mmCIF file of C-alpha atoms in Angstrom:
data_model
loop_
_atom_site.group_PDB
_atom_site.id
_atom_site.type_symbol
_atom_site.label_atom_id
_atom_site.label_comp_id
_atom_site.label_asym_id
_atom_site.label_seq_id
_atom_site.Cartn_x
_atom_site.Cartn_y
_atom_site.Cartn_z
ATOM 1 C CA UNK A 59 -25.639 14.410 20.669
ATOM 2 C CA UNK A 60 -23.699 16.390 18.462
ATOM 3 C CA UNK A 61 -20.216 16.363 20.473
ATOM 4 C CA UNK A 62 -20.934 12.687 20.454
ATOM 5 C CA UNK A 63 -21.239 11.958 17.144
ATOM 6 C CA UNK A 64 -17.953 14.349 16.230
ATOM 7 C CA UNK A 65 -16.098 12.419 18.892
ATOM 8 C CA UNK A 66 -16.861 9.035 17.254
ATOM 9 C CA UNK A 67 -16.214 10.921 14.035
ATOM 10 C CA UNK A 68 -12.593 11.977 15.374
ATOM 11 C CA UNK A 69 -11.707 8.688 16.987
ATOM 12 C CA UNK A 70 -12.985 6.493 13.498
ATOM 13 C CA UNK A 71 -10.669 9.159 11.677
ATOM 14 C CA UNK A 72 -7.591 8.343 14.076
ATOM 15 C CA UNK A 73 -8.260 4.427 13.828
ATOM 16 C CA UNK A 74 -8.396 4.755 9.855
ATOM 17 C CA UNK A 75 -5.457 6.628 9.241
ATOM 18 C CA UNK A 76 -3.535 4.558 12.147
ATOM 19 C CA UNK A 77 -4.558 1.739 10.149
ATOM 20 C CA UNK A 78 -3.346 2.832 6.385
ATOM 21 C CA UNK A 79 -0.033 4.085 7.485
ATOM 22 C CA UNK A 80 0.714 0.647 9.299
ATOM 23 C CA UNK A 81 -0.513 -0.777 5.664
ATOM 24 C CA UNK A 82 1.968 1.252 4.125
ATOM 25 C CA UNK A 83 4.838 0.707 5.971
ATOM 26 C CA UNK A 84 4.953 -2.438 3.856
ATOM 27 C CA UNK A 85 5.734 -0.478 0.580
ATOM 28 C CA UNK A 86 8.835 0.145 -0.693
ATOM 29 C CA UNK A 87 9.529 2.603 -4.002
ATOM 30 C CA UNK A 88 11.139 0.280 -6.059
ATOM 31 C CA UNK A 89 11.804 2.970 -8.685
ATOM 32 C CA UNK A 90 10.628 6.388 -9.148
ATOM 33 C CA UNK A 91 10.201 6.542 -12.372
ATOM 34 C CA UNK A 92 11.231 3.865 -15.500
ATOM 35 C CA UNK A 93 10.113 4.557 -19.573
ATOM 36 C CA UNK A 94 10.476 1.194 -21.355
ATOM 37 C CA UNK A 95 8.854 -0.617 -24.579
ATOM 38 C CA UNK A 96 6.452 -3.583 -24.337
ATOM 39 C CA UNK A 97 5.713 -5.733 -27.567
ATOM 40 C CA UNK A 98 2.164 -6.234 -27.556
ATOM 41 C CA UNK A 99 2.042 -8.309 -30.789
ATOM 42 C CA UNK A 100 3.681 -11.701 -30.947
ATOM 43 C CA UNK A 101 5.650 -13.403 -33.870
ATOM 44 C CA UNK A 102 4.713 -16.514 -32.967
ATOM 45 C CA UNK A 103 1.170 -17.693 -31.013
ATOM 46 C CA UNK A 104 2.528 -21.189 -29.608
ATOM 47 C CA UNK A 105 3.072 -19.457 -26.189
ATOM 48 C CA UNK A 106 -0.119 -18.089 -24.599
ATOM 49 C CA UNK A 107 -0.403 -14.757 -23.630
ATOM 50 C CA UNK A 108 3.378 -13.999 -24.428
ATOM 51 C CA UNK A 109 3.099 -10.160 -25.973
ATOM 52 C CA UNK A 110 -0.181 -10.728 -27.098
ATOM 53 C CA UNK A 111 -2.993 -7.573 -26.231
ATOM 54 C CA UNK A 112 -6.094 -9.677 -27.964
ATOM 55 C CA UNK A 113 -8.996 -8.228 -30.062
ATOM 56 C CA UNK A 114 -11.185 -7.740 -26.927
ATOM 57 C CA UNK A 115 -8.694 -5.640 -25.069
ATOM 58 C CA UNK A 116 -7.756 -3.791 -28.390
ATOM 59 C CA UNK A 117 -11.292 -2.793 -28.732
ATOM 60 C CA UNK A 118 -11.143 -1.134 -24.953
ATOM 61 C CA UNK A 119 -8.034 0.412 -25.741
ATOM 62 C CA UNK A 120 -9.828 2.392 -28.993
ATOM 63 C CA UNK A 121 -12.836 3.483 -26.752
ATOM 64 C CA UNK A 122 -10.058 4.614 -24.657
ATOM 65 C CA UNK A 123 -8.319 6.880 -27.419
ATOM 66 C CA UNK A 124 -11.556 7.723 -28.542
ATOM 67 C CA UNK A 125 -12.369 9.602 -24.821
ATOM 68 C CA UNK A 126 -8.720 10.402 -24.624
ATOM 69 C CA UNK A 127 -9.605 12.780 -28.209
ATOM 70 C CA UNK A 128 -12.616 14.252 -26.382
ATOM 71 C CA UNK A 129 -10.550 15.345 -23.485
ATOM 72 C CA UNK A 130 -8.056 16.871 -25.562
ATOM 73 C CA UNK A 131 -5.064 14.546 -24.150
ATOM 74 C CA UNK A 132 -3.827 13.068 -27.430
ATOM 75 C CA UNK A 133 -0.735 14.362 -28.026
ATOM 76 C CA UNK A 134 2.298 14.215 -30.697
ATOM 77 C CA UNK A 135 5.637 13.460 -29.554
ATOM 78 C CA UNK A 136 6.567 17.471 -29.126
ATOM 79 C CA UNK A 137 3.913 17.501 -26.680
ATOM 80 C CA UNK A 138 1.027 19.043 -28.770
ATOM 81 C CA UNK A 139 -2.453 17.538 -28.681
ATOM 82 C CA UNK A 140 -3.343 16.114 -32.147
ATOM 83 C CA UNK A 141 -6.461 15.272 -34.420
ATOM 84 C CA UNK A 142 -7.940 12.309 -35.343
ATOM 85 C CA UNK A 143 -6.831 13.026 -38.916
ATOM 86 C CA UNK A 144 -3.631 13.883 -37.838
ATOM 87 C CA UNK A 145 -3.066 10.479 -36.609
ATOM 88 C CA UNK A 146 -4.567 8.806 -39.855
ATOM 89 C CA UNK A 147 -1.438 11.048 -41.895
ATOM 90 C CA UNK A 148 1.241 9.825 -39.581
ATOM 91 C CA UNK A 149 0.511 6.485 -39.839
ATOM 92 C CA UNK A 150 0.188 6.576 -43.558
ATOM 93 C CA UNK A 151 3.597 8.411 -43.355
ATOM 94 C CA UNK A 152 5.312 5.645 -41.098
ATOM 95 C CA UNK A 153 3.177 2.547 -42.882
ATOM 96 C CA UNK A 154 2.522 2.078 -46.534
ATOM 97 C CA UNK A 155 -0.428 -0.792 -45.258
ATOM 98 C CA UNK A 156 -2.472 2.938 -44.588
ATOM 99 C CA UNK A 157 -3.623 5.226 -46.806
ATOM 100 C CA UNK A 158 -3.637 9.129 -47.038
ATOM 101 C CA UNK A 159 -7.472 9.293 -48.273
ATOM 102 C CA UNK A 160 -8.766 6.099 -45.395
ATOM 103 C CA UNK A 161 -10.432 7.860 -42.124
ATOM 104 C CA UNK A 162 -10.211 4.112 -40.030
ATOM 105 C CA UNK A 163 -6.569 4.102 -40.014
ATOM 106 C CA UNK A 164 -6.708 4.345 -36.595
ATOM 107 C CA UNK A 165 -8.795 1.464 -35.976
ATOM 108 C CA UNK A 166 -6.964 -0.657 -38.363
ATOM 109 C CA UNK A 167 -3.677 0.183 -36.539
ATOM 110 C CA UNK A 168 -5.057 -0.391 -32.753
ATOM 111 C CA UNK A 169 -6.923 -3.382 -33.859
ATOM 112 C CA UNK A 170 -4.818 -5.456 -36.442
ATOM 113 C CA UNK A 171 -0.831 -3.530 -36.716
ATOM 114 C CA UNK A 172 -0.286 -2.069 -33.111
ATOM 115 C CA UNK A 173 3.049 -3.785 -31.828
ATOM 116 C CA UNK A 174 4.425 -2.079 -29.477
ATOM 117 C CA UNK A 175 3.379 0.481 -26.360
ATOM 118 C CA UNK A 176 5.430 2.821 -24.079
ATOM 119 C CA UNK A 177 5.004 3.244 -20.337
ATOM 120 C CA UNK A 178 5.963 5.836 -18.372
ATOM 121 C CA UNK A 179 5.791 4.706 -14.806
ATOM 122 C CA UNK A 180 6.370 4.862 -11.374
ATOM 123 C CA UNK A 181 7.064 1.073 -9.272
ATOM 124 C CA UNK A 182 6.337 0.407 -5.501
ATOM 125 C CA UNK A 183 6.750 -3.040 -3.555
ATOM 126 C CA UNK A 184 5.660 -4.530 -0.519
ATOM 127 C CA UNK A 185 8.484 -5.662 1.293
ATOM 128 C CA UNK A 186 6.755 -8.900 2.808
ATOM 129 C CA UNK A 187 5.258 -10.524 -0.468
ATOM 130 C CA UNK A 188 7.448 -9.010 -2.818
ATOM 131 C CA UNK A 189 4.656 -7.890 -5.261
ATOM 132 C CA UNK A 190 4.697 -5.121 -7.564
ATOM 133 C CA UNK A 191 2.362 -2.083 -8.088
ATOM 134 C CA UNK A 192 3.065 -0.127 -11.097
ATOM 135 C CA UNK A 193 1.821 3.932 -11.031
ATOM 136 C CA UNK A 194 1.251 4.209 -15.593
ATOM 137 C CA UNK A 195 1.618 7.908 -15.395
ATOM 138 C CA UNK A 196 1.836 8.078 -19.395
ATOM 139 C CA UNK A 197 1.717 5.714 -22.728
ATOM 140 C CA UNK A 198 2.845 6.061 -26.216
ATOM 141 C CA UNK A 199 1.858 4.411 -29.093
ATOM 142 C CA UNK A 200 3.775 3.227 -31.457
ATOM 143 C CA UNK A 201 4.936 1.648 -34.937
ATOM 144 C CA UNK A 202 7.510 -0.613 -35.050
ATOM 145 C CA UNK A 203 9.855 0.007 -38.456
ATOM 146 C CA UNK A 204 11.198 -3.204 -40.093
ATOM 147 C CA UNK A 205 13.534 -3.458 -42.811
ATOM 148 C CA UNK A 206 13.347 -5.448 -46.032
ATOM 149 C CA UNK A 207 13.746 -8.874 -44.592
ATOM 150 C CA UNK A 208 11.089 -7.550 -41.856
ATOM 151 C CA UNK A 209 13.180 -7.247 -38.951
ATOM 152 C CA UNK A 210 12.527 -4.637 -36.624
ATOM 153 C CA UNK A 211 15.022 -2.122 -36.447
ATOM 154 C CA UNK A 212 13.093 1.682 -34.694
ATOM 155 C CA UNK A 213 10.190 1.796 -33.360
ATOM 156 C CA UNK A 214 8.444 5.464 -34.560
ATOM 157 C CA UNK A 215 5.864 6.761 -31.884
ATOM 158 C CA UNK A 216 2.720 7.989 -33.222
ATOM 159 C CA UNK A 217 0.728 9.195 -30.542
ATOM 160 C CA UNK A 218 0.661 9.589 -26.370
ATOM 161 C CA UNK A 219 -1.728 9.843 -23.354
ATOM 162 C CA UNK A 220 -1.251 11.604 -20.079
ATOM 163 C CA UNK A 221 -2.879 9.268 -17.740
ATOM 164 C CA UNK A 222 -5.055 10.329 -14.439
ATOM 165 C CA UNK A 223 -3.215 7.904 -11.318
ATOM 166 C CA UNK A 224 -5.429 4.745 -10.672
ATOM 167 C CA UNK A 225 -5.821 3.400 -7.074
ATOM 168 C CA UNK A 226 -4.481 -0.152 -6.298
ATOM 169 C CA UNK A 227 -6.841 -2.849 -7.872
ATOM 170 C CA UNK A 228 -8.789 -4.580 -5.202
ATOM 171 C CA UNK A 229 -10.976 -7.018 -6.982
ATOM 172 C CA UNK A 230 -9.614 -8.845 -9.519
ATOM 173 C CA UNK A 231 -11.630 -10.889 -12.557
ATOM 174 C CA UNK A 232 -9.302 -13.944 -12.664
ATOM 175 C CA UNK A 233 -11.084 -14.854 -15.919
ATOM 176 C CA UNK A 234 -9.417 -11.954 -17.659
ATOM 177 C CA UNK A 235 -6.718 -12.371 -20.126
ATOM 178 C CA UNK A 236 -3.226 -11.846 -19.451
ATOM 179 C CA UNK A 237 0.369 -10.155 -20.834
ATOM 180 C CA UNK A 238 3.348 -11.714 -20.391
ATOM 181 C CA UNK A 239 5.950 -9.337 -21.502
ATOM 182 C CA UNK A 240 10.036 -9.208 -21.177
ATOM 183 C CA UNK A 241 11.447 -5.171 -19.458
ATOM 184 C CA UNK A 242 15.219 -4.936 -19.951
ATOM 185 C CA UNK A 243 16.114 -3.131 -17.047
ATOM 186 C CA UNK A 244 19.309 -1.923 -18.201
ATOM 187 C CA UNK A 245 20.018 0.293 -21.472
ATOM 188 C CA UNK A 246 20.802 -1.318 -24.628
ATOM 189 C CA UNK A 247 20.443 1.612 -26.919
ATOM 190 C CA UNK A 248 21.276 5.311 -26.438
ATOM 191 C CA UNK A 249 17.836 7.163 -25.626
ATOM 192 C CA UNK A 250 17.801 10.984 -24.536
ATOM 193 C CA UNK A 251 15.885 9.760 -21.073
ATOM 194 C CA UNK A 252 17.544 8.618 -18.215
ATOM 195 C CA UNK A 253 15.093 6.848 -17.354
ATOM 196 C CA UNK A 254 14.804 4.796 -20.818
ATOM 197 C CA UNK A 255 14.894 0.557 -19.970
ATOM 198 C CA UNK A 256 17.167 1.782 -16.411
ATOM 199 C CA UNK A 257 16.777 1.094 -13.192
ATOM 200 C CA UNK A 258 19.718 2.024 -10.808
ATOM 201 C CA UNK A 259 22.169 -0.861 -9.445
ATOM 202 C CA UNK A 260 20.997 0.260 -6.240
ATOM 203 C CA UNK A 261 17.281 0.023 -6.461
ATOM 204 C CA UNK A 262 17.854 -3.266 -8.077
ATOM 205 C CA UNK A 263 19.698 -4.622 -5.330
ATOM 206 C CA UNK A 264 17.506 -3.795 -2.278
ATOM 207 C CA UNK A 265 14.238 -4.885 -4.104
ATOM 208 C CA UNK A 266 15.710 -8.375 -5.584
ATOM 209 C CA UNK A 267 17.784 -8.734 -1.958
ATOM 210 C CA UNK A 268 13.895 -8.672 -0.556
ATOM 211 C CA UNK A 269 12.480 -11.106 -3.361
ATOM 212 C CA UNK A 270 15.137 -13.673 -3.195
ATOM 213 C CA UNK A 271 14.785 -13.971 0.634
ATOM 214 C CA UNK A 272 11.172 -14.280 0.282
ATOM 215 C CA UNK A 273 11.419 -17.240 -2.389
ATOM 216 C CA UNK A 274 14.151 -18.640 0.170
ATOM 217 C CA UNK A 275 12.140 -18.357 3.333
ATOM 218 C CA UNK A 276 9.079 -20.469 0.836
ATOM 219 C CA UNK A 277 6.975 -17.653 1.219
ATOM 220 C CA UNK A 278 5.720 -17.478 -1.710
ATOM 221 C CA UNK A 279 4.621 -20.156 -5.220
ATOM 222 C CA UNK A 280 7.732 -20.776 -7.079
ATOM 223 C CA UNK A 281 7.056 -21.930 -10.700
ATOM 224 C CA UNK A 282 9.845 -22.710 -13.242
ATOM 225 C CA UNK A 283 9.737 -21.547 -16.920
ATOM 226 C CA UNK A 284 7.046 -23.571 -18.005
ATOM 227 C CA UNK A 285 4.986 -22.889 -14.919
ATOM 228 C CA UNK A 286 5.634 -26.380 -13.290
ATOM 229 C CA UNK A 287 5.516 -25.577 -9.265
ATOM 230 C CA UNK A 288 9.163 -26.103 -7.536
ATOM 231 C CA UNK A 289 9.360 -28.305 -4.570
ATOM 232 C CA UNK A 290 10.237 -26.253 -1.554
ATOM 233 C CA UNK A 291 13.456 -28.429 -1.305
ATOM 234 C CA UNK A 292 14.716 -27.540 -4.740
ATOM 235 C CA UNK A 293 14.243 -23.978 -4.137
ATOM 236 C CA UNK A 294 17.769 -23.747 -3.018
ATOM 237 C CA UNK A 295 19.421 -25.038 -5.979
ATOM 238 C CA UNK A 296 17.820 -21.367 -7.954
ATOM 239 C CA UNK A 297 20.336 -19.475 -6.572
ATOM 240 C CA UNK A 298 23.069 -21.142 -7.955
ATOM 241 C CA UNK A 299 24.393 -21.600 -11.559
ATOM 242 C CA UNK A 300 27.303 -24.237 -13.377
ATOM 243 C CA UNK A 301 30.476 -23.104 -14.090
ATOM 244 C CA UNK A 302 33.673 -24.258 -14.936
ATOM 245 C CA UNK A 303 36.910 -23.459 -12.039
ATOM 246 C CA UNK A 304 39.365 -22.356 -14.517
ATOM 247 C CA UNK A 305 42.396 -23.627 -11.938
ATOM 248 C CA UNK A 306 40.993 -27.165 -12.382
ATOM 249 C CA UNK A 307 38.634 -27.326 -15.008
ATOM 250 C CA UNK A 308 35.994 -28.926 -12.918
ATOM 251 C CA UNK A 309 32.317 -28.109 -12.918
ATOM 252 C CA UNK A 310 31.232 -25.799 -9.756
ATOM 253 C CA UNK A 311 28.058 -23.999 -8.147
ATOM 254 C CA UNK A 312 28.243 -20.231 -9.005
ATOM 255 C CA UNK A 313 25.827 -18.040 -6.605
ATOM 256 C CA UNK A 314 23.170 -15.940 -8.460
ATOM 257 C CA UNK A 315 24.559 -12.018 -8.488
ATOM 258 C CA UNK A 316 21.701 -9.512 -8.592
ATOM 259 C CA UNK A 317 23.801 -7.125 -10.180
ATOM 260 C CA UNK A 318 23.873 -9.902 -13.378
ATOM 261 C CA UNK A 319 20.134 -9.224 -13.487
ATOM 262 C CA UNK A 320 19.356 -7.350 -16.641
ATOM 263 C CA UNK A 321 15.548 -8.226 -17.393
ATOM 264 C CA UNK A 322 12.290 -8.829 -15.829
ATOM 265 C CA UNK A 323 9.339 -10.720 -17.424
ATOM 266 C CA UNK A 324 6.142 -9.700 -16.370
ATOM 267 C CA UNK A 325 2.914 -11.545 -16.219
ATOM 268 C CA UNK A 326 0.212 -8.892 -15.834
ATOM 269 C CA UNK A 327 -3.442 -8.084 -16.262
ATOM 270 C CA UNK A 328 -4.241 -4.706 -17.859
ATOM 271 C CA UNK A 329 -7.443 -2.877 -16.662
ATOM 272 C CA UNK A 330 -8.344 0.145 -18.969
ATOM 273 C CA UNK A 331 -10.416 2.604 -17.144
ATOM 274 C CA UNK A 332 -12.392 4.602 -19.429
ATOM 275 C CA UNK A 333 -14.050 7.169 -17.341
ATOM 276 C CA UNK A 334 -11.092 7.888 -15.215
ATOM 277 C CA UNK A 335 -8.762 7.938 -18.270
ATOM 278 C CA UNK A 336 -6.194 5.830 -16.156
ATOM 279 C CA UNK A 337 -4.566 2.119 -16.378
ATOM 280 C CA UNK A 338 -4.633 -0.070 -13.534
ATOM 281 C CA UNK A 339 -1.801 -3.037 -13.912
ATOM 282 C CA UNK A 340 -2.225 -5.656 -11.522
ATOM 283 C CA UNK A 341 1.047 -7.702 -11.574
ATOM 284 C CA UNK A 342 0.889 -11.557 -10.815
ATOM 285 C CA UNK A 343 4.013 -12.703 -11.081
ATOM 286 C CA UNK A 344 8.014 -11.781 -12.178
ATOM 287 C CA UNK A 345 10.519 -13.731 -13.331
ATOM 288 C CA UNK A 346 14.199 -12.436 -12.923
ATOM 289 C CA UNK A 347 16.755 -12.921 -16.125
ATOM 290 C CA UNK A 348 20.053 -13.282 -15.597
ATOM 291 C CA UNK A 349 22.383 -11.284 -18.492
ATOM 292 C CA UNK A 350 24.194 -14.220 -21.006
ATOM 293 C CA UNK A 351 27.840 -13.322 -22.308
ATOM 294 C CA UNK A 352 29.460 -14.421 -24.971
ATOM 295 C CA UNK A 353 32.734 -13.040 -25.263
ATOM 296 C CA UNK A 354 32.025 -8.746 -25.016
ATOM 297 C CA UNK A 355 28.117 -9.572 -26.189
ATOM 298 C CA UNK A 356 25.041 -10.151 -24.538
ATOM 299 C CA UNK A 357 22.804 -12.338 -26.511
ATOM 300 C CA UNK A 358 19.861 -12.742 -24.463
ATOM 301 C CA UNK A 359 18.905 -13.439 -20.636
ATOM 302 C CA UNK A 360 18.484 -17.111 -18.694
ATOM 303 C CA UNK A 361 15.496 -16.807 -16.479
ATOM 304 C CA UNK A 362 15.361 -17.879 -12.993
ATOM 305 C CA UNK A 363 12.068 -18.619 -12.277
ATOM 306 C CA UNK A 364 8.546 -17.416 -11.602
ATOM 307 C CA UNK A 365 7.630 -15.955 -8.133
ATOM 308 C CA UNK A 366 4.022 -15.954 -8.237
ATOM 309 C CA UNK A 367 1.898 -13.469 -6.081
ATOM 310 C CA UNK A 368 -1.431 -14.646 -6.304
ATOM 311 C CA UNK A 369 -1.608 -18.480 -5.974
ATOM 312 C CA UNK A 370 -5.599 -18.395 -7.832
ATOM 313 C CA UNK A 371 -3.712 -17.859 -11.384
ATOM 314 C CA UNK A 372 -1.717 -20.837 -11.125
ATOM 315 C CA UNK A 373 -4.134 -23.221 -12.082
ATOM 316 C CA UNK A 374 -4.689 -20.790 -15.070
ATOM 317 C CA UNK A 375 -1.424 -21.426 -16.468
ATOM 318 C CA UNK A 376 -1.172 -24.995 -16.108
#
C-alpha cells in the first residue's frame, strides 16, 4: 500500500510541475527591475480614480507601516531602520503643516498629505494576453516639495519598506477601488539609478511588438481614452497617426513607432497584505503614450488607447 500511494505521489508531482512550466512558458520578463514615482494624490477629482489612493486604502496602508515598525523594516533613505518619532521630525523638517511636539504626524501625512510613492519592481508578461504582473520588491514614501506658487519641484523621501514577494492574485474583488496612474518609461531627470523611470529600447520593443499584435489580431477589449469600446474595424486606424509630407504639404498616415513610446498609464488595483508584509498589484489595463515634440521639447504624451485585460471592469468604467 505504501509503494502505491508514493507512486501516485510521484506521478501527481510529475503532472503538477509538467503542468506549471507549460503555464509559464507564457511569461515573458518584461523588465528586471524599474524604480519610478506614482502620484497618489490628485489636483483635480473630475476624473475618477486618476492618482487618487482614497481614505479606505490609506487607512490599510498605516496598519501596514504600523506592522512594517514592529518588524523592524522601516528604514531611512541610507538604509537604516527608523522610529516612529523619527519619522514625525522628518516630516516636520520637510513640511511646516507638521509640528516638532505632534506624535500623529504620521497619520496626518498617510491619511490627508501623502502624494507621491516609489516602487521598486520587477515586470513579467504573458505573451498571449499581453497582461502585466508587477514583482513590488520595495516602496518609498514620500513628500512632494512645492515652491511658492505651489508647484512641485523635488519630491523628498521620508521613509521605505523592504517588501516580502507576493504570489500572483487569483481572486479578484471587482468592487475594489482602482489607480490609474501615468510611468514615464524613459528618464527625464538625472537620478543616480539606472533603473530610475527606464526601461531599455529593447525590452520595450519586444513587449509592445507582442501587445500591438494582440490588439491587431482583436484579441483583446480595446477602449479609447474615455473608455468608449473600439469597433474591431477601427482598430486598424490606432496604429497610424496625421502628418504633413513636407515634399507636398499634404496630410498622410504616419505608422505608430514603439521606440516613440515614452509612457505607460496604468489602471491597477492595489492589494496590501498585512501579514505577509507584501503588495500584490493586479494590473487591468495599459494604455501606451506616444512622446509629443515641439521643436527640441517634449511637452507631454498622446495616448493610444486602452488594452483592457479583464473584460468584468469595463462596465465599471463606463
Amino acid at each position: 500500500m505504501k509503494k502505491i500511494n508514493l507512486s501516485y505521489i510521484v506521478i501527481f508531482t510529475l503532472i503538477f510541475t509538467l503542468f506549471i512550466s507549460c503555464k509559464n512558458k507564457n511569461n515573458e520578463v518584461f523588465t528586471s527591475e524599474i524604480i519610478y514615482d506614482a502620484y497618489i494624490l490628485p489636483v483635480e477629482y473630475d476624473m475618477p480614480f486618476v492618482n487618487h489612493l482614497g481614505y479606505k486604502d490609506r487607512q490599510q496602508v498605516l496598519d501596514f507601516i504600523h506592522k512594517a515598525m514592529k518588524l523592524n523594516k522601516v528604514t531611512d533613505s541610507t538604509g537604516n531602520i527608523i522610529s516612529l518619532e523619527q519619522i514625525n521630525n522628518q516630516l516636520a523638517l520637510v513640511d511646516s503643516s507638521f509640528s516638532y511636539t505632534q506624535s500623529n504626524n504620521l497619520e496626518k501625512f498617510i491619511l490627508n498629505f501623502w502624494d507621491v510613492i516609489r516602487f521598486d519592481e520587477s515586470w513579467d508578461y504573458n505573451k498571449k494576453t499581453g497582461q502585466i504582473y508587477k514583482t513590488v520588491k520595495k516602496i518609498s514614501f514620500l513628500k512632494v516639495i512645492k515652491d511658492s506658487f505651489m508647484m512641485p519641484i523635488n519630491s523628498k523621501e521620508i521613509f521605505s519598506i523592504e517588501l516580502n514577494a507576493a504570489p500572483k492574485k487569483s481572486k479578484i474583488d471587482i468592487n475594489k477601488s482602482m489607480v490609474i496612474y501615468d510611468v514615464c518609461i524613459i528618464p527625464l531627470v538625472e537620478n543616480s539609478s539606472p533603473y530610475y523611470h527606464q526601461i531599455s529600447l529593447s525590452d520595450k520593443q519586444k513587449y509592445f511588438t507582442d501587445l500591438f499584435n494582440i490588439v491587431k489580431n482583436n484579441k483583446i477589449t480595446v477602449l479609447d481614452y474615455f473608455y468608449n469600446l473600439i469597433p474591431k474595424e477601427k482598430i486598424s486606424e490606432l496604429f497610424y497617426t496625421r502628418g504633413i509630407e513636407d515634399s507636398t504639404n499634404k496630410e498622410i498616415n504616419i505608422p505608430v513607432s514603439i521606440n516613440e513610446i515614452g509612457r505607460i498609464k496604468f489602471m491597477e488595483q492595489w492589494y496590501w497584505d498585512t501579514t505577509n508584509l507584501s503588495i500584490n498589484k493586479y494590473v487591468i489595463g495599459v494604455n501606451p503614450g506616444l512622446k509629443v515634440i515641439q521643436g527640441d521639447d517634449l511637452i507631454g504624451y498622446s495616448p493610444l488607447f486602452w488594452a483592457i485585460f479583464n473584460k468584468e471592469f469595463v462596465n465599471v468604467l463606463r
